[in-house]
């Protein structure tokens, strides 16, 4: 059969290109899917066979990542970014508009297999949304005219390479630069410094700098590098965490786009200091549009002796960097899940201890740091620890990149010394009527105006950089609901409190949001939140209830406004339970419904509450009748 | 310094050897910490989270946390029992556990641990998932409604039986147990009821055929004594109402 022999040949070639190495499995599956649009049972079987893995292992990977498909997809696969900031910019309206234009339902593939449309978690384009991905490539700043064009291009089967280039143009929007973004850096300067002064001297500068991990957890950088340096073993690894999955964060994207040399230089420096010869960048799948330019930068660095064998002519200073693409899994930002994913597996977080510094990639000592952290180390190596420590606060030295989005005039990247107040950031970005901030993403803190004088630093408001502004006219609960759904989608499912708890939390939030909640439901959210925080296996489940718990404290009126007056409401919806009977009897007239649910007022409340619900013409009229 | 190192568990000293977890040390010392996915014959897994204890004030899973001299560990405190009740509730609402209709009722470790921590009926809302039952195997039935994803059967079949009959697929709430054959049927595998994988399930998900209701309800394994006295269903011989094959 011609078809199956081409499938076999395609897969054979791809697997060969990756030398049949199991650690390349995720990369292999990505490429197979690029060729075949989805991973059919035959494709999975072939891949398993070619690499010598059991098919269930390959299946496990294929089913785990949300950008890998085990059911047919369209040759144009469009995923709308569904962060709350995209919603603020009207992504849901656009999503329905494109579905109508192309005649395909949300989450579905058109019968001719030409196109499928769905939604995905935040794509890191919050400052230029509403955004989407087409076959994994970022499409910022969507509006109706652009969607009209896109629909035409799809219907005429125009290859992506012939689409207008400005559709794919991602801007950097750097609004405020300080010591990291502002000062010029000469390529190779940090590597010359370490060769001249020795690793020990550089480690001392890093200690003096007080630098802490910029990914959010704030672990002391020098301690991590020293512990990996001291760990027994000849083979060690450097890993750059460019997964940037926290909704509302996009500063690592800008660093990879504009300052890749600085990041690679920091990684190479780390390799020299800890004694590693291989580095990896784990780049989130949403940023695949950066892959070619990053590869070109790596190649240029090899050509000018900043990467590869005998770096800067120093024999024995060998270090190279490989880029792995993720495939849609927020949990893979967690360092041990990231390492699993780098090894080609599904991304379930490991048991810790042991920590990556002693047992990381392939169980070898490994340093995992954030993109921004690596960039800063290169600067410290050239400018010195004291220079860096002169900025910031006692516990949080230096500066922090913030990704600012939501309701403000100037969304983008802001670099501030640690210790800046929330109020100052709001003034600078032009957020005049902010009723609240979601700081550090859905896993972070929900801030109300009485907290605007708090400081952004590890001793007060710690953050990886996400800063989403909610203006007065927004409903805070829309955000909470969006976040609750995000965690359901991203839980890896390994441990009970997070696997089940995230869904229970979503159901409770939905219930209150749609006006069906009672006071007991708010108490139940608190109880559930306590269990998830205390008992979850990894940081995802431990932080998933944060935004709900914070907003219950900071915005109680937003929740209470939605409550029914009773103290308890059943989760069981009697009218919905009758739908089966209605279907069987072929009836859907008002008489077949409980009267209360059919009243215009109740339906209106539901429509306003649930922006996702598909709307009938009748309902559209109902909404249109509003003043 | 003299003698073995030790930590305290609810104020009682527990000795341990280097490399042991809190759970292993407690087990050797005969102190019960509630658990489901832990089984001393396997490497710790840490997924059920029922063995949550406080270690120097911080919540940690006893089965994955290394014992350290001088640690202060708390287990039988109301704060933790409340969390454990919540986790057990989650297991009950996630699947379909109709205990009165289950052959394992009374000899089910899940049920026994629920009683132990004081969970009688879940407060959380039931999910009522649509799951199936597979009776294709001549000697065994697998009822996916009762699976809590402890992965003990997965580990046993892969690591001890060398058959790799079971696997977990998908993620989040969609994570579910599957049988590793194209048809997905247990009957198409080499699974045997003398396999280790047939002896480890802490719930009524894996059942041996033709053995129904040998012991009347009321006189079963955990009807007589609670789980902290009886121990794991996997450690008790079949003749005494457990799962261990003789
Ligand atoms: C669910 C989850 C997601 C995470 N995502 C990221 C991420 O996208 N980028 C990142 O740098 N750190 C992320 N982290 C933190 C990493 O585990 C790790 O602490 C970090 O990469 C260390 O680098 P740093 O010390 O330089 O911050 C995440 C943690 C959790 C629990
Ligand atoms: S908390 Fe548990 S289920 Fe959630 S992502 Fe972490 S390991 Fe997976
Ligand atoms: S079938 Fe039983 S042993 Fe296997 S994962 Fe489910 S509950 Fe655990």
CSV table of N, CA and C and ligand atoms in Angstrom, one decimal, chain A residues 331 349 491-495 498 536-538 540-541, ligand 2:
chain,number,residue,atom,x,y,z
A,331,UNK,N,2.9,22.2,33.1
A,331,UNK,CA,3.6,21.5,34.2
A,331,UNK,C,5.1,21.3,33.8
A,349,UNK,N,6.0,15.5,37.3
A,349,UNK,CA,7.1,15.9,38.2
A,349,UNK,C,7.7,14.7,39.0
A,491,UNK,N,-3.3,20.4,34.9
A,491,UNK,CA,-3.0,19.4,35.9
A,491,UNK,C,-2.5,18.2,35.2
A,492,UNK,N,-1.3,17.6,35.6
A,492,UNK,CA,-0.8,16.4,34.9
A,492,UNK,C,-1.6,15.2,35.3
A,493,UNK,N,-2.3,15.2,36.4
A,493,UNK,CA,-3.1,14.1,36.7
A,493,UNK,C,-2.5,13.0,37.6
A,494,UNK,N,-1.2,13.3,38.0
A,494,UNK,CA,-0.5,12.3,38.8
A,494,UNK,C,-1.1,12.1,40.2
A,495,UNK,N,-1.3,13.3,40.9
A,495,UNK,CA,-1.7,13.1,42.3
A,495,UNK,C,-3.1,13.5,42.5
A,498,UNK,N,-4.6,17.4,43.2
A,498,UNK,CA,-4.6,18.3,42.1
A,498,UNK,C,-5.5,17.8,41.0
A,536,UNK,N,-0.8,18.6,47.6
A,536,UNK,CA,-0.4,18.3,46.2
A,536,UNK,C,1.1,17.9,46.1
A,537,UNK,N,1.4,17.1,45.1
A,537,UNK,CA,2.8,16.6,44.9
A,537,UNK,C,3.7,17.7,44.4
A,538,UNK,N,3.2,18.6,43.6
A,538,UNK,CA,4.2,19.7,43.0
A,538,UNK,C,3.6,21.0,43.1
A,540,UNK,N,2.4,23.0,41.1
A,540,UNK,CA,1.2,23.3,40.3
A,540,UNK,C,-0.1,23.2,41.2
A,541,UNK,N,-0.2,22.0,41.8
A,541,UNK,CA,-1.4,21.8,42.6
A,541,UNK,C,-1.4,22.7,43.9
C,2,LIG,S1,0.2,18.8,41.8
C,2,LIG,FE1,0.1,16.6,41.2
C,2,LIG,S2,-1.4,16.4,39.5
C,2,LIG,FE2,-0.9,18.5,39.8
C,2,LIG,S3,0.6,18.9,38.2
C,2,LIG,FE3,1.7,18.5,40.2
C,2,LIG,S4,2.0,16.3,40.2
C,2,LIG,FE4,0.6,16.7,38.6
